[in-house]
Short mmCIF file of C-alpha atoms in Angstrom, two decimals:
data_model
loop_
_atom_site.label_atom_id
_atom_site.label_comp_id
_atom_site.label_asym_id
_atom_site.label_seq_id
_atom_site.Cartn_x
_atom_site.Cartn_y
_atom_site.Cartn_z
CA UNK R 116 21.85 -0.76 -20.51
CA UNK R 117 20.56 -1.03 -16.97
CA UNK R 118 17.58 0.99 -15.93
CA UNK R 119 13.96 1.16 -14.88
CA UNK R 120 11.13 0.71 -17.33
CA UNK R 121 7.66 2.00 -16.58
CA UNK R 122 4.68 1.17 -18.73
CA UNK R 123 2.45 2.39 -20.13
CA UNK R 124 3.59 5.98 -20.61
CA UNK R 125 -0.02 7.21 -20.69
CA UNK R 126 -3.02 5.50 -19.11
CA UNK R 127 -6.69 6.41 -19.00
CA UNK R 128 -9.03 5.10 -16.34
CA UNK R 129 -12.78 5.18 -16.15
CA UNK R 130 -14.53 5.87 -12.88
CA UNK R 131 -14.73 2.72 -10.74
CA UNK R 132 -11.96 0.85 -12.54
CA UNK R 133 -8.78 -0.58 -11.11
CA UNK R 134 -5.64 -0.08 -13.18
CA UNK R 135 -2.14 -1.48 -12.79
CA UNK R 136 1.07 0.39 -13.55
CA UNK R 137 4.12 -1.66 -14.41
CA UNK R 138 7.66 -1.08 -13.09
CA UNK R 139 10.59 -3.32 -14.03
CA UNK R 140 14.28 -2.80 -13.21
CA UNK R 141 17.43 -4.64 -14.27
CA UNK R 142 19.81 -2.83 -11.94
CA UNK R 143 19.83 -5.64 -9.37
CA UNK R 144 18.53 -3.15 -6.80
CA UNK R 145 16.85 -4.55 -3.71
CA UNK R 146 14.67 -1.55 -2.87
CA UNK R 147 11.87 -0.15 -5.02
CA UNK R 148 9.55 2.80 -4.52
CA UNK R 149 6.40 4.36 -5.94
CA UNK R 150 5.88 8.11 -5.90
CA UNK R 151 3.05 10.31 -7.00
CA UNK R 152 3.78 13.76 -8.44
CA UNK R 153 1.20 16.55 -8.61
CA UNK R 154 1.90 20.11 -9.74
CA UNK R 155 3.39 22.20 -6.93
CA UNK R 156 3.55 19.27 -4.49
CA UNK R 157 6.76 17.50 -5.34
CA UNK R 158 7.02 13.74 -4.95
CA UNK R 159 4.95 11.92 -2.36
CA UNK R 160 5.75 8.34 -1.37
CA UNK R 161 2.98 5.78 -1.93
CA UNK R 162 4.64 2.43 -1.15
CA UNK R 163 8.14 1.05 -0.89
CA UNK R 164 9.72 -2.38 -0.73
CA UNK R 165 13.18 -3.25 0.50
CA UNK R 166 13.03 -6.98 -0.19
CA UNK R 167 10.99 -9.48 -2.16
CA UNK R 168 7.60 -10.34 -0.62
CA UNK R 169 7.72 -7.39 1.76
CA UNK R 170 6.54 -3.79 1.38
CA UNK R 171 5.53 -0.84 3.54
CA UNK R 172 3.04 1.98 3.21
CA UNK R 173 4.31 5.42 2.46
CA UNK R 174 2.67 8.74 3.19
CA UNK R 175 -0.31 8.39 0.83
CA UNK R 176 -1.02 4.65 0.50
CA UNK R 177 -4.82 4.84 0.72
CA UNK R 178 -6.45 3.66 -2.51
CA UNK R 179 -3.30 1.95 -3.79
CA UNK R 180 -1.91 -1.58 -3.58
CA UNK R 181 1.38 -3.20 -4.56
CA UNK R 182 3.06 -6.58 -4.78
CA UNK R 183 6.72 -7.63 -4.83
CA UNK R 184 6.87 -11.22 -6.04
CA UNK R 185 10.11 -10.74 -7.97
CA UNK R 186 13.15 -8.60 -7.27
CA UNK R 187 12.87 -6.96 -10.68
CA UNK R 188 9.19 -6.04 -10.56
CA UNK R 189 7.05 -3.78 -8.36
CA UNK R 190 3.60 -3.17 -9.94
CA UNK R 191 1.25 -0.55 -8.52
CA UNK R 192 -2.54 -0.93 -8.66
CA UNK R 193 -4.64 2.20 -8.44
CA UNK R 194 -7.97 1.04 -7.08
CA UNK R 195 -11.41 2.58 -7.37
CA UNK R 196 -11.02 3.68 -3.75
CA UNK R 197 -8.49 6.30 -4.86
CA UNK R 198 -10.75 9.31 -5.36
CA UNK R 199 -8.30 11.58 -7.14
CA UNK R 200 -5.97 9.33 -9.15
CA UNK R 201 -5.08 11.73 -11.96
CA UNK R 202 -1.33 12.32 -11.53
CA UNK R 203 2.16 11.47 -12.76
CA UNK R 204 3.43 8.25 -11.18
CA UNK R 205 7.12 7.56 -10.77
CA UNK R 206 8.85 4.32 -9.87
CA UNK R 207 12.37 4.30 -8.42
CA UNK R 208 14.90 1.77 -7.18
CA UNK R 209 18.05 1.77 -5.08
CA UNK R 210 20.46 -0.50 -3.30
CA UNK R 211 19.21 -1.23 0.20
CA UNK R 212 20.54 1.36 2.59
CA UNK R 213 21.46 3.76 -0.19
CA UNK R 214 19.82 6.98 0.87
CA UNK R 215 20.93 8.96 -2.18
CA UNK R 216 21.34 6.57 -5.09
CA UNK R 217 17.77 6.45 -6.35
CA UNK R 218 17.22 5.72 -10.06
CA UNK R 219 13.87 6.79 -11.47
CA UNK R 220 11.82 5.53 -14.37
CA UNK R 221 10.28 7.84 -16.96
CA UNK R 222 6.88 7.83 -15.32
CA UNK R 223 3.27 7.00 -16.19
CA UNK R 224 0.69 9.73 -16.67
CA UNK R 225 -2.68 8.47 -15.38
CA UNK R 226 -5.84 10.35 -16.30
CA UNK R 227 -9.39 9.63 -15.16
CA UNK R 228 -11.94 10.02 -17.95
CA UNK Y 54 4.55 22.54 8.39
CA UNK Y 55 6.17 20.49 5.64
CA UNK Y 56 9.49 18.80 6.41
CA UNK Y 57 11.05 20.32 3.31
CA UNK Y 58 10.07 23.66 1.79
CA UNK Y 59 11.05 24.74 -1.71
CA UNK Y 60 9.86 27.76 -3.64
CA UNK Y 61 8.01 26.32 -6.67
CA UNK Y 62 8.77 29.36 -8.82
CA UNK Y 63 8.51 29.53 -11.76
CA UNK Y 64 11.92 31.16 -12.15
CA UNK Y 65 12.96 32.67 -15.48
CA UNK Y 66 16.45 34.09 -16.11
CA UNK Y 67 18.53 35.05 -19.17
CA UNK Y 68 21.21 32.75 -20.54
CA UNK Y 69 24.53 33.17 -18.75
CA UNK Y 70 23.00 34.27 -15.44
CA UNK Y 71 23.87 32.73 -12.09
CA UNK Y 72 20.91 30.81 -10.70
CA UNK Y 73 20.30 30.16 -7.01
CA UNK Y 74 17.81 27.49 -5.93
CA UNK Y 75 17.06 26.94 -2.25
CA UNK Y 76 15.35 24.63 0.22
CA UNK Y 77 14.75 24.80 3.94
CA UNK Y 78 13.99 21.86 6.17
CA UNK Y 79 12.84 21.20 9.71
CA UNK Y 80 14.19 17.73 10.52
CA UNK Y 81 17.68 17.96 12.03
CA UNK Y 82 18.14 14.18 11.53
CA UNK Y 83 18.54 14.55 7.76
CA UNK Y 84 22.03 13.43 6.73
CA UNK Y 85 22.23 13.33 2.92
CA UNK Y 86 21.14 16.23 0.75
CA UNK Y 87 20.46 15.88 -2.93
CA UNK Y 88 19.44 17.83 -5.98
CA UNK Y 89 17.51 16.17 -8.79
CA UNK Y 90 16.83 17.60 -12.24
CA UNK Y 91 13.61 16.67 -14.02
CA UNK Y 92 12.90 17.48 -17.64
CA UNK Y 93 9.27 17.72 -18.74
CA UNK Y 94 7.45 14.37 -18.75
CA UNK Y 95 10.58 12.53 -17.59
CA UNK Y 96 11.73 11.01 -14.34
CA UNK Y 97 14.11 12.93 -12.04
CA UNK Y 98 17.83 12.31 -12.40
CA UNK Y 99 20.34 12.79 -9.59
CA UNK Y 100 22.41 15.91 -10.17
CA UNK Y 101 24.43 16.20 -6.97
CA UNK Y 102 24.49 14.93 -3.43
CA UNK Y 103 26.30 16.12 -0.32
CA UNK Y 104 26.79 14.80 3.17
CA UNK Y 105 26.94 17.24 6.10
CA UNK Y 106 27.58 20.94 5.87
CA UNK Y 107 29.81 22.50 3.25
CA UNK Y 108 30.13 23.01 -0.48
CA UNK Y 109 30.48 20.58 -3.35
CA UNK Y 110 31.29 21.64 -6.88
CA UNK Y 111 30.71 19.79 -10.15
CA UNK Y 112 31.38 21.81 -13.27
CA UNK Y 113 28.92 24.70 -13.42
CA UNK Y 114 26.97 23.39 -10.42
CA UNK Y 115 27.69 24.01 -6.73
CA UNK Y 116 25.68 22.46 -3.90
CA UNK Y 117 25.83 24.11 -0.50
CA UNK Y 118 24.55 22.79 2.82
CA UNK Y 119 24.22 24.77 6.04
CA UNK Y 120 22.96 22.35 8.69
CA UNK Y 121 22.99 24.96 11.44
CA UNK Y 122 20.43 27.01 9.48
CA UNK Y 123 18.70 23.95 7.95
CA UNK Y 124 19.20 25.46 4.52
CA UNK Y 125 20.54 24.04 1.26
CA UNK Y 126 21.27 25.71 -2.05
CA UNK Y 127 22.14 24.83 -5.62
CA UNK Y 128 24.01 27.38 -7.71
CA UNK Y 129 24.22 27.17 -11.49
CA UNK Y 130 26.88 29.32 -13.15
CA UNK Y 131 26.80 30.37 -16.81
CA UNK Y 132 23.28 28.99 -17.14
CA UNK Y 133 22.32 27.43 -20.48
CA UNK Y 134 18.92 26.89 -22.15
CA UNK Y 135 19.53 23.15 -21.65
CA UNK Y 136 19.40 23.77 -17.88
CA UNK Y 137 15.68 24.57 -18.22
CA UNK Y 138 13.96 21.96 -16.06
CA UNK Y 139 12.36 21.43 -12.67
CA UNK Y 140 14.89 21.11 -9.85
CA UNK Y 141 13.93 19.08 -6.78
CA UNK Y 142 15.80 19.07 -3.52
CA UNK Y 143 15.66 15.86 -1.50
CA UNK Y 144 16.89 14.79 1.91
CA UNK Y 145 17.32 11.42 3.49
CA UNK Y 146 15.27 10.46 6.47
CA UNK Y 147 14.94 6.97 7.94
CA UNK Y 148 14.92 4.57 4.97
CA UNK Y 149 13.40 7.04 2.52
CA UNK Y 150 13.85 10.37 0.81
CA UNK Y 151 11.76 13.46 1.45
CA UNK Y 152 11.39 15.77 -1.55
CA UNK Y 153 10.76 19.45 -1.88
CA UNK Y 154 8.00 20.73 -4.16
CA UNK Y 155 10.42 21.43 -7.03
CA UNK Y 156 11.36 24.75 -8.68
CA UNK Y 157 10.55 25.18 -12.34
CA UNK Y 158 13.47 26.97 -14.03
CA UNK Y 159 13.56 28.48 -17.52
CA UNK Y 160 16.76 29.84 -19.09
CA UNK Y 161 15.97 32.26 -21.90
CA UNK Y 162 18.39 32.45 -24.87
#
C-alpha cells in the first residue's frame, strides 16, 4: 500500500539536543511538507519541497532544518535553536501543483524533557 | 488577523444530530476549499474538497462554499459516534494550503 511513514511515533529531546524526524513516502509524489500542530492553532507550515535538492521556508522555519536528497525522503531536524519544540509534527506529500491532494503521515509527538 | 478563522470548539452533540462546522477567511485569492478529519494522535485525512462557490454532497456530508461572504461550512447529517474527531478546514493559496485551527467534535451515543 502506498503512503507516508513517519518515525518515530514518540520522541523525547533533552535541552540543547538536535533531533531528526523521519518522513518517507512511496506515493511517487514530488512535493513534501512539514507542519507543526499545537493545540488550538491548527497546522503551521515549517518547510516544503517541490523537487529534489530544493526546499523553501514556511511560516515558522526558525530553529528547524530539512534536506531533500531523495524524492522519497524529507527529514526534519529540530535544532537546539528551537526554543519551544514540544509539539505534534506532521509530514505530508502531494503531486506538484495539486493544491488539494495532500496525504499526511501519522505524525511524531516530540517532547522536551 | 489570521487568514483562516475556525471556532476551535469543543463541540458536543447527541448521536443523530445535524452538525454544522464553519470557517471564515480573508484572502479572496483562495480557490480550493477542503475539509480534513483528524482522529486523535493521527494525521489528517481529506474528507471533501470543493472549487468555487456552491454545494457538494458525499453521503452524510455536505460542503458549502460562499465566496462572496468568504465563508465555508461542513454539514454532517445523522451524526455517528465514529464522526467524533477534529475537523480542519483548509484553503489553497499560492503553492500551499492554509489551515484553520480545527474544531474538536464529540458525538455522544
